[in-house]
GROMACS .gro file of C-alpha atoms in nm:
model
  409
    1GLN     CA    1  -7.203   3.024  -2.571
    2TYR     CA    2  -6.896   2.960  -2.356
    3SER     CA    3  -6.635   3.024  -2.626
    4TYR     CA    4  -6.347   3.240  -2.505
    5PRO     CA    5  -6.437   3.533  -2.739
    6ALA     CA    6  -6.797   3.535  -2.610
    7LEU     CA    7  -6.679   3.524  -2.249
    8ILE     CA    8  -6.435   3.810  -2.305
    9ALA     CA    9  -6.707   4.014  -2.479
   10GLN     CA   10  -6.943   3.945  -2.190
   11GLN     CA   11  -6.688   4.072  -1.938
   12ALA     CA   12  -6.617   4.375  -2.155
   13GLY     CA   13  -6.986   4.468  -2.160
   14VAL     CA   14  -7.052   4.398  -2.529
   15ARG     CA   15  -7.430   4.369  -2.555
   16ASP     CA   16  -7.480   4.213  -2.896
   17PHE     CA   17  -7.203   3.961  -2.950
   18GLN     CA   18  -7.330   3.723  -3.217
   19GLN     CA   19  -7.200   3.375  -3.297
   20PRO     CA   20  -7.317   3.105  -3.540
   21LEU     CA   21  -7.494   2.904  -3.270
   22VAL     CA   22  -7.641   2.560  -3.341
   23SER     CA   23  -7.895   2.365  -3.137
   24ASP     CA   24  -7.796   2.047  -2.955
   25PRO     CA   25  -7.634   1.810  -3.051
   26GLY     CA   26  -7.442   2.042  -3.284
   27LEU     CA   27  -7.297   2.026  -3.635
   28PRO     CA   28  -7.131   1.780  -3.648
   29PRO     CA   29  -7.291   1.611  -3.346
   30ARG     CA   30  -7.096   1.647  -3.023
   31LEU     CA   31  -6.891   1.366  -2.876
   32LYS     CA   32  -7.024   1.188  -2.570
   33LEU     CA   33  -6.888   0.957  -2.305
   34PHE     CA   34  -7.125   0.664  -2.358
   35ALA     CA   35  -6.988   0.422  -2.098
   36LEU     CA   36  -6.750   0.416  -1.804
   37ALA     CA   37  -6.708   0.042  -1.758
   38PRO     CA   38  -6.560  -0.191  -1.855
   39SER     CA   39  -6.397   0.087  -2.056
   40ALA     CA   40  -6.480   0.448  -2.135
   41VAL     CA   41  -6.638   0.466  -2.481
   42ILE     CA   42  -6.635   0.800  -2.667
   43GLN     CA   43  -6.824   0.849  -2.991
   44PRO     CA   44  -7.060   1.100  -3.157
   45VAL     CA   45  -7.423   1.114  -3.050
   46SER     CA   46  -7.695   1.056  -3.308
   47GLY     CA   47  -7.879   1.333  -3.487
   48GLN     CA   48  -7.766   1.683  -3.569
   49GLY     CA   49  -7.852   2.036  -3.467
   50VAL     CA   50  -7.987   2.325  -3.669
   51PRO     CA   51  -7.860   2.685  -3.694
   52LYS     CA   52  -8.018   2.927  -3.447
   53ASN     CA   53  -7.936   3.262  -3.607
   54LEU     CA   54  -7.849   3.186  -3.968
   55ASN     CA   55  -8.033   3.496  -4.094
   56LEU     CA   56  -7.843   3.752  -3.888
   57PRO     CA   57  -7.829   4.056  -4.124
   58ARG     CA   58  -7.461   4.125  -4.055
   59PRO     CA   59  -7.140   3.928  -4.008
   60TYR     CA   60  -7.102   3.731  -3.686
   61ASN     CA   61  -6.868   3.871  -3.422
   62ASN     CA   62  -6.704   3.530  -3.393
   63LEU     CA   63  -6.598   3.434  -3.746
   64ALA     CA   64  -6.379   3.137  -3.655
   65VAL     CA   65  -6.438   2.836  -3.882
   66PRO     CA   66  -6.329   2.491  -3.760
   67GLY     CA   67  -6.069   2.358  -4.000
   68ALA     CA   68  -5.987   2.698  -4.153
   69THR     CA   69  -5.624   2.764  -4.244
   70LEU     CA   70  -5.445   3.095  -4.275
   71GLY     CA   71  -5.507   3.082  -4.648
   72ASP     CA   72  -5.881   3.028  -4.592
   73VAL     CA   73  -5.906   3.352  -4.394
   74LEU     CA   74  -5.788   3.541  -4.702
   75LEU     CA   75  -5.942   3.346  -4.988
   76THR     CA   76  -6.227   3.116  -4.890
   77VAL     CA   77  -6.597   3.199  -4.896
   78SER     CA   78  -6.723   2.841  -4.927
   79ARG     CA   79  -6.567   2.495  -4.929
   80SER     CA   80  -6.744   2.185  -5.054
   81ASP     CA   81  -6.541   1.961  -4.822
   82ASN     CA   82  -6.630   2.159  -4.508
   83PRO     CA   83  -6.995   2.269  -4.469
   84LEU     CA   84  -6.910   2.484  -4.167
   85PHE     CA   85  -6.780   2.754  -4.403
   86ASP     CA   86  -7.132   2.801  -4.539
   87LEU     CA   87  -7.282   2.786  -4.191
   88ILE     CA   88  -7.053   3.058  -4.053
   89LEU     CA   89  -6.958   3.274  -4.352
   90ARG     CA   90  -7.293   3.234  -4.535
   91ARG     CA   91  -7.125   3.332  -4.864
   92LEU     CA   92  -7.105   3.695  -4.746
   93GLY     CA   93  -6.731   3.713  -4.810
   94THR     CA   94  -6.411   3.573  -4.665
   95GLN     CA   95  -6.339   3.590  -4.292
   96LEU     CA   96  -6.111   3.890  -4.352
   97GLN     CA   97  -6.367   4.069  -4.569
   98GLN     CA   98  -6.643   4.021  -4.315
   99LEU     CA   99  -6.416   4.129  -4.031
  100ILE     CA  100  -6.328   4.451  -4.211
  101ALA     CA  101  -6.695   4.516  -4.299
  102SER     CA  102  -6.781   4.496  -3.927
  103ASN     CA  103  -6.545   4.788  -3.852
  104PRO     CA  104  -6.454   4.650  -3.507
  105THR     CA  105  -6.277   4.838  -3.228
  106VAL     CA  106  -6.091   4.531  -3.097
  107VAL     CA  107  -5.978   4.238  -3.312
  108MET     CA  108  -5.861   3.899  -3.183
  109VAL     CA  109  -5.685   3.683  -3.444
  110TRP     CA  110  -5.603   3.319  -3.367
  111ILE     CA  111  -5.523   3.145  -3.692
  112GLY     CA  112  -5.261   2.898  -3.812
  113ASN     CA  113  -5.338   2.598  -3.592
  114ASN     CA  114  -5.491   2.414  -3.887
  115ASP     CA  115  -5.179   2.477  -4.094
  116LEU     CA  116  -5.009   2.227  -3.861
  117LEU     CA  117  -5.275   2.026  -3.677
  118PRO     CA  118  -5.349   1.779  -3.961
  119ALA     CA  119  -4.998   1.639  -3.914
  120VAL     CA  120  -5.102   1.530  -3.564
  121LEU     CA  121  -5.457   1.424  -3.652
  122ARG     CA  122  -5.318   1.198  -3.924
  123ALA     CA  123  -4.989   1.126  -3.743
  124THR     CA  124  -4.820   1.204  -4.073
  125PRO     CA  125  -4.616   1.526  -4.108
  126ILE     CA  126  -4.573   1.600  -4.479
  127GLU     CA  127  -4.494   1.954  -4.592
  128GLY     CA  128  -4.746   2.068  -4.849
  129VAL     CA  129  -4.998   1.801  -4.745
  130THR     CA  130  -5.050   1.808  -4.369
  131ILE     CA  131  -4.819   2.105  -4.294
  132THR     CA  132  -4.828   2.435  -4.480
  133PRO     CA  133  -4.481   2.524  -4.617
  134LEU     CA  134  -4.321   2.807  -4.419
  135THR     CA  135  -4.279   3.030  -4.725
  136VAL     CA  136  -4.652   3.002  -4.798
  137PHE     CA  137  -4.742   3.059  -4.434
  138ALA     CA  138  -4.523   3.371  -4.418
  139GLN     CA  139  -4.666   3.514  -4.741
  140ARG     CA  140  -5.026   3.462  -4.630
  141LEU     CA  141  -4.955   3.606  -4.286
  142GLN     CA  142  -4.807   3.917  -4.446
  143GLN     CA  143  -5.125   3.960  -4.652
  144LEU     CA  144  -5.340   3.929  -4.340
  145VAL     CA  145  -5.131   4.165  -4.128
  146THR     CA  146  -5.112   4.423  -4.408
  147GLY     CA  147  -5.486   4.393  -4.474
  148LEU     CA  148  -5.572   4.460  -4.109
  149LYS     CA  149  -5.320   4.742  -4.078
  150THR     CA  150  -5.454   4.915  -4.389
  151ALA     CA  151  -5.828   4.861  -4.348
  152LEU     CA  152  -5.857   4.904  -3.969
  153PRO     CA  153  -5.599   5.168  -3.873
  154ASN     CA  154  -5.784   5.266  -3.553
  155ALA     CA  155  -5.867   4.918  -3.423
  156LYS     CA  156  -5.678   4.754  -3.140
  157VAL     CA  157  -5.549   4.431  -3.294
  158PHE     CA  158  -5.382   4.139  -3.123
  159PHE     CA  159  -5.283   3.796  -3.246
  160ILE     CA  160  -5.252   3.469  -3.058
  161ASN     CA  161  -4.964   3.238  -3.144
  162LEU     CA  162  -4.985   2.860  -3.182
  163PRO     CA  163  -4.976   2.602  -2.901
  164ASP     CA  164  -4.788   2.276  -2.940
  165PRO     CA  165  -5.033   2.018  -3.084
  166THR     CA  166  -4.804   1.734  -2.974
  167LYS     CA  167  -4.883   1.825  -2.612
  168THR     CA  168  -5.260   1.792  -2.645
  169PRO     CA  169  -5.433   1.492  -2.484
  170PHE     CA  170  -5.503   1.373  -2.840
  171ALA     CA  171  -5.131   1.302  -2.870
  172THR     CA  172  -5.022   1.229  -2.513
  173THR     CA  173  -5.290   1.010  -2.353
  174VAL     CA  174  -5.207   0.669  -2.500
  175LEU     CA  175  -4.878   0.545  -2.362
  176PRO     CA  176  -4.619   0.427  -2.620
  177CYS     CA  177  -4.582   0.091  -2.447
  178VAL     CA  178  -4.787  -0.211  -2.352
  179SER     CA  179  -4.954  -0.064  -2.047
  180SER     CA  180  -5.197  -0.112  -1.763
  181PRO     CA  181  -5.476   0.129  -1.854
  182THR     CA  182  -5.603   0.165  -1.497
  183ALA     CA  183  -5.267   0.247  -1.342
  184ARG     CA  184  -5.148   0.433  -1.651
  185GLN     CA  185  -4.807   0.275  -1.639
  186CYS     CA  186  -4.606   0.055  -1.869
  187LEU     CA  187  -4.597  -0.318  -1.811
  188THR     CA  188  -4.251  -0.466  -1.768
  189ASP     CA  189  -4.086  -0.797  -1.849
  190PRO     CA  190  -3.921  -1.017  -1.582
  191GLN     CA  191  -3.604  -0.806  -1.608
  192GLY     CA  192  -3.798  -0.488  -1.534
  193ASN     CA  193  -3.781  -0.349  -1.888
  194ARG     CA  194  -4.080  -0.175  -2.044
  195ILE     CA  195  -4.251  -0.370  -2.320
  196PRO     CA  196  -4.283  -0.169  -2.646
  197LEU     CA  197  -4.586  -0.169  -2.870
  198ILE     CA  198  -4.548  -0.309  -3.221
  199GLY     CA  199  -4.543  -0.072  -3.517
  200THR     CA  200  -4.472  -0.108  -3.886
  201ARG     CA  201  -4.106  -0.025  -3.817
  202GLY     CA  202  -4.085  -0.287  -3.543
  203PRO     CA  203  -4.090  -0.204  -3.171
  204ILE     CA  204  -4.220   0.150  -3.128
  205PRO     CA  205  -3.965   0.377  -2.952
  206PHE     CA  206  -4.076   0.494  -2.611
  207ASP     CA  207  -4.034   0.860  -2.708
  208SER     CA  208  -4.300   0.824  -2.978
  209LEU     CA  209  -4.656   0.955  -2.949
  210ILE     CA  210  -4.962   0.734  -2.999
  211ILE     CA  211  -5.273   0.936  -3.093
  212LEU     CA  212  -5.620   0.879  -2.947
  213PRO     CA  213  -5.767   0.682  -3.242
  214ALA     CA  214  -5.516   0.407  -3.161
  215SER     CA  215  -5.724   0.324  -2.852
  216ALA     CA  216  -5.987   0.148  -3.063
  217LEU     CA  217  -5.714  -0.056  -3.232
  218LEU     CA  218  -5.542  -0.142  -2.905
  219ALA     CA  219  -5.876  -0.268  -2.774
  220GLN     CA  220  -5.876  -0.513  -3.067
  221GLY     CA  221  -5.522  -0.626  -2.992
  222TYR     CA  222  -5.328  -0.429  -3.256
  223GLY     CA  223  -4.977  -0.333  -3.147
  224ILE     CA  224  -4.976  -0.589  -2.864
  225PRO     CA  225  -4.772  -0.911  -2.865
  226VAL     CA  226  -4.971  -1.234  -2.884
  227ASN     CA  227  -4.829  -1.358  -2.554
  228LEU     CA  228  -4.984  -1.053  -2.383
  229GLY     CA  229  -5.329  -1.104  -2.532
  230GLY     CA  230  -5.287  -0.904  -2.852
  231ASN     CA  231  -5.311  -1.014  -3.214
  232GLY     CA  232  -4.946  -0.939  -3.286
  233GLN     CA  233  -5.033  -0.708  -3.578
  234PRO     CA  234  -4.863  -0.367  -3.589
  235LEU     CA  235  -5.031  -0.037  -3.521
  236PRO     CA  236  -5.059   0.149  -3.854
  237ASP     CA  237  -4.837   0.449  -3.916
  238ASP     CA  238  -5.129   0.691  -3.910
  239VAL     CA  239  -5.179   0.648  -3.536
  240VAL     CA  240  -4.809   0.665  -3.444
  241LEU     CA  241  -4.589   0.974  -3.439
  242TYR     CA  242  -4.231   0.849  -3.436
  243PRO     CA  243  -3.963   1.067  -3.272
  244ASP     CA  244  -3.843   1.213  -3.603
  245GLU     CA  245  -4.202   1.306  -3.690
  246VAL     CA  246  -4.258   1.474  -3.354
  247ARG     CA  247  -3.943   1.679  -3.411
  248ALA     CA  248  -4.061   1.777  -3.760
  249ILE     CA  249  -4.394   1.905  -3.623
  250GLN     CA  250  -4.227   2.098  -3.342
  251SER     CA  251  -3.977   2.246  -3.587
  252SER     CA  252  -4.261   2.378  -3.804
  253LEU     CA  253  -4.437   2.509  -3.494
  254THR     CA  254  -4.127   2.705  -3.392
  255ALA     CA  255  -4.090   2.847  -3.743
  256PHE     CA  256  -4.457   2.949  -3.760
  257ASN     CA  257  -4.445   3.116  -3.418
  258ASN     CA  258  -4.122   3.298  -3.502
  259GLU     CA  259  -4.288   3.430  -3.817
  260LEU     CA  260  -4.595   3.538  -3.619
  261SER     CA  261  -4.379   3.720  -3.367
  262ARG     CA  262  -4.175   3.894  -3.636
  263GLN     CA  263  -4.463   4.012  -3.852
  264VAL     CA  264  -4.725   4.084  -3.585
  265GLN     CA  265  -4.498   4.284  -3.360
  266GLY     CA  266  -4.334   4.445  -3.662
  267ALA     CA  267  -4.674   4.584  -3.759
  268GLY     CA  268  -4.722   4.730  -3.411
  269PHE     CA  269  -4.981   4.471  -3.307
  270GLU     CA  270  -4.973   4.279  -2.980
  271LEU     CA  271  -4.911   3.904  -2.955
  272PHE     CA  272  -5.058   3.682  -2.682
  273ASP     CA  273  -4.822   3.392  -2.610
  274VAL     CA  274  -5.056   3.095  -2.567
  275LYS     CA  275  -4.769   2.860  -2.660
  276THR     CA  276  -4.588   2.934  -2.332
  277LEU     CA  277  -4.913   2.921  -2.134
  278PHE     CA  278  -5.005   2.582  -2.282
  279ASP     CA  279  -4.655   2.443  -2.220
  280LEU     CA  280  -4.670   2.560  -1.858
  281ILE     CA  281  -5.012   2.402  -1.797
  282ALA     CA  282  -4.895   2.079  -1.962
  283GLN     CA  283  -4.597   2.068  -1.726
  284GLU     CA  284  -4.734   2.208  -1.401
  285GLY     CA  285  -5.114   2.228  -1.426
  286TYR     CA  286  -5.326   2.535  -1.351
  287ASN     CA  287  -5.427   2.599  -0.992
  288VAL     CA  288  -5.753   2.776  -0.913
  289GLY     CA  289  -5.833   2.819  -0.545
  290GLY     CA  290  -5.650   2.501  -0.450
  291ILE     CA  291  -5.805   2.300  -0.736
  292ASP     CA  292  -5.545   2.154  -0.969
  293LEU     CA  293  -5.662   2.170  -1.330
  294ARG     CA  294  -5.469   1.983  -1.598
  295LEU     CA  295  -5.467   1.879  -1.961
  296ASP     CA  296  -5.519   1.513  -1.867
  297PHE     CA  297  -5.774   1.339  -2.086
  298LEU     CA  298  -6.114   1.286  -1.915
  299ARG     CA  299  -5.981   1.393  -1.573
  300GLY     CA  300  -5.799   1.724  -1.608
  301GLY     CA  301  -6.100   1.953  -1.648
  302LEU     CA  302  -5.954   2.173  -1.922
  303MET     CA  303  -5.979   1.961  -2.238
  304SER     CA  304  -6.285   1.818  -2.408
  305LEU     CA  305  -6.360   1.465  -2.523
  306ASP     CA  306  -6.188   1.514  -2.860
  307GLY     CA  307  -5.855   1.570  -2.685
  308ILE     CA  308  -5.793   1.893  -2.879
  309HIS     CA  309  -6.047   2.164  -2.792
  310PRO     CA  310  -6.103   2.317  -2.446
  311THR     CA  311  -6.401   2.244  -2.225
  312PRO     CA  312  -6.615   2.543  -2.119
  313LEU     CA  313  -6.386   2.566  -1.816
  314GLY     CA  314  -6.085   2.558  -2.048
  315HIS     CA  315  -6.236   2.844  -2.249
  316ALA     CA  316  -6.299   3.038  -1.927
  317VAL     CA  317  -5.938   2.992  -1.812
  318LEU     CA  318  -5.813   3.108  -2.152
  319ALA     CA  319  -6.053   3.404  -2.146
  320ASN     CA  320  -5.917   3.520  -1.810
  321GLU     CA  321  -5.557   3.493  -1.927
  322ILE     CA  322  -5.640   3.697  -2.237
  323ILE     CA  323  -5.828   3.953  -2.023
  324ARG     CA  324  -5.517   3.994  -1.808
  325PHE     CA  325  -5.317   4.042  -2.127
  326LEU     CA  326  -5.563   4.302  -2.262
  327ASN     CA  327  -5.567   4.495  -1.938
  328ARG     CA  328  -5.188   4.499  -1.929
  329ASN     CA  329  -5.102   4.557  -2.296
  330LEU     CA  330  -5.402   4.740  -2.440
  331THR     CA  331  -5.487   4.945  -2.129
  332GLN     CA  332  -5.828   4.787  -2.086
  333LYS     CA  333  -6.014   4.753  -1.754
  334ILE     CA  334  -6.207   4.431  -1.805
  335PRO     CA  335  -6.309   4.234  -1.493
  336LEU     CA  336  -6.203   3.871  -1.469
  337LEU     CA  337  -6.451   3.585  -1.494
  338ASP     CA  338  -6.556   3.398  -1.183
  339LEU     CA  339  -6.431   3.046  -1.258
  340ARG     CA  340  -6.625   2.882  -0.974
  341PRO     CA  341  -6.946   2.801  -1.170
  342PHE     CA  342  -6.735   2.651  -1.450
  343ILE     CA  343  -6.542   2.433  -1.207
  344THR     CA  344  -6.861   2.302  -1.046
  345GLY     CA  345  -7.031   2.244  -1.381
  346GLU     CA  346  -7.306   2.499  -1.310
  347LYS     CA  347  -7.191   2.664  -1.632
  348GLY     CA  348  -7.088   2.441  -1.916
  349GLY     CA  349  -7.213   2.122  -1.754
  350TYR     CA  350  -6.864   1.970  -1.729
  351PRO     CA  351  -6.746   1.969  -1.367
  352ALA     CA  352  -6.373   1.962  -1.307
  353GLY     CA  353  -6.179   1.729  -1.083
  354PRO     CA  354  -6.101   1.357  -1.069
  355GLY     CA  355  -6.383   1.127  -1.174
  356ALA     CA  356  -6.441   0.754  -1.175
  357VAL     CA  357  -6.300   0.713  -1.523
  358GLY     CA  358  -5.990   0.499  -1.552
  359TYR     CA  359  -5.742   0.508  -1.838
  360SER     CA  360  -5.908   0.226  -2.027
  361PHE     CA  361  -6.108   0.390  -2.306
  362VAL     CA  362  -6.211   0.356  -2.668
  363PHE     CA  363  -6.205   0.669  -2.882
  364SER     CA  364  -6.424   0.532  -3.159
  365LYS     CA  365  -6.342   0.540  -3.528
  366ALA     CA  366  -6.655   0.751  -3.579
  367ALA     CA  367  -6.513   1.011  -3.339
  368SER     CA  368  -6.181   1.008  -3.524
  369ASP     CA  369  -6.349   1.038  -3.864
  370GLN     CA  370  -6.555   1.332  -3.741
  371LEU     CA  371  -6.244   1.522  -3.631
  372LEU     CA  372  -6.067   1.453  -3.959
  373GLN     CA  373  -6.367   1.553  -4.168
  374ILE     CA  374  -6.401   1.893  -4.000
  375LEU     CA  375  -6.043   1.985  -3.904
  376ALA     CA  376  -5.850   1.815  -4.184
  377PRO     CA  377  -6.094   1.730  -4.465
  378SER     CA  378  -5.823   1.730  -4.730
  379VAL     CA  379  -5.653   1.433  -4.567
  380ALA     CA  380  -5.960   1.261  -4.415
  381SER     CA  381  -6.013   1.041  -4.720
  382ALA     CA  382  -5.665   0.894  -4.676
  383SER     CA  383  -5.773   0.703  -4.366
  384SER     CA  384  -5.655   0.344  -4.349
  385LEU     CA  385  -5.761   0.259  -3.995
  386PRO     CA  386  -5.920  -0.081  -3.950
  387ALA     CA  387  -6.285  -0.058  -3.847
  388SER     CA  388  -6.343  -0.040  -3.473
  389VAL     CA  389  -6.540  -0.308  -3.295
  390GLY     CA  390  -6.667  -0.052  -3.046
  391PRO     CA  391  -6.643  -0.114  -2.672
  392ALA     CA  392  -6.523  -0.475  -2.688
  393LEU     CA  393  -6.199  -0.534  -2.499
  394SER     CA  394  -5.914  -0.764  -2.576
  395PRO     CA  395  -5.797  -0.991  -2.290
  396TRP     CA  396  -5.512  -0.762  -2.189
  397PHE     CA  397  -5.756  -0.494  -2.063
  398PRO     CA  398  -5.833  -0.535  -1.691
  399ARG     CA  399  -6.201  -0.483  -1.612
  400HIS     CA  400  -6.348  -0.265  -1.338
  401ASP     CA  401  -6.675  -0.240  -1.155
  402SER     CA  402  -6.837   0.096  -1.086
  403SER     CA  403  -6.630   0.150  -0.773
  404GLY     CA  404  -6.306   0.122  -0.965
  405SER     CA  405  -6.194  -0.200  -0.795
  406ARG     CA  406  -6.037  -0.465  -1.012
  407ARG     CA  407  -6.232  -0.772  -1.128
  408GLN     CA  408  -6.104  -1.070  -1.316
  409PRO     CA  409  -6.155  -1.076  -1.696
   0.00000   0.00000   0.00000
């Protein structure tokens, strides 16, 4: 109910904005912070929710499908590897067909993230497998733009470009070094040099990215030298993005966004630049009334427990930035959201601001598998991660009591 499209519709006075809502704990079940000490443990809750308005006799206003690619918008009615297509589209047509059938006055299109995101989720950028080839992306985008231009000539249409997935907490939280989780800083040898983690290529370069699922492996000692309490075994490649792989992902991102800019603006549509907004927040934060909101995992207020999607507050911030864009570029007069109840947790139940959570955490294998199954089902079966032992800590993790003060292992 706090998705950015719903919040924008609310502010615009839309009275019957329908979404494919599901009862708690969701489909798939939501992630939960199960423990704070001795380490934060994040994994899915048990059970599953049920659809609330599956029999709505028209298409939903919010047709976004988790895991959908640009090609899915044009071609897919149902997918056996992702049940959310049936939940949201209900075999009533593709996303584009249902959008056109709704005859909307304003259309928001944010698609293409899942043409690139699997490369980060799997830490393996391979064109044609985890990254859509640019020629295919461009062809599909042209079909979408032309379809909207032809079928909805009187609608106000705007697209949203793609943020950098390598700057999400999913990719930036785990330091690429043997580190002190509580201080979030690299440990050093007697000469003051940082100590690298161990990967399959040897010492992992410090400009690499270690994705969240590596936390469960680090807790078992993978990637950590034996003399520092680890097992001396390397972190597998599918939790490490080496510098050349990061560059490959960012190169594809630039190409995709250039194509979006060229085609969308060439068709006379508007383009909201979330890429620049996301980069700015990643670098400087987002200040609201003296409160500094950031992308930091668990603490920043803007990003959820999966390290990829926004919190309700994150959705509200995005909604306000889009409202400003609409008022400026599409001559709308939509009032901004009051962010205060989102910051306090009155709305969304996720208060912002620093908490008691340190940087020692375990993002469970179940949480990782859930993300892969929904957002990148085509590559989920390729998982080779060792099974997690849950919240158990290896000796190199310092322990904390509830006050945050250090105790001996």
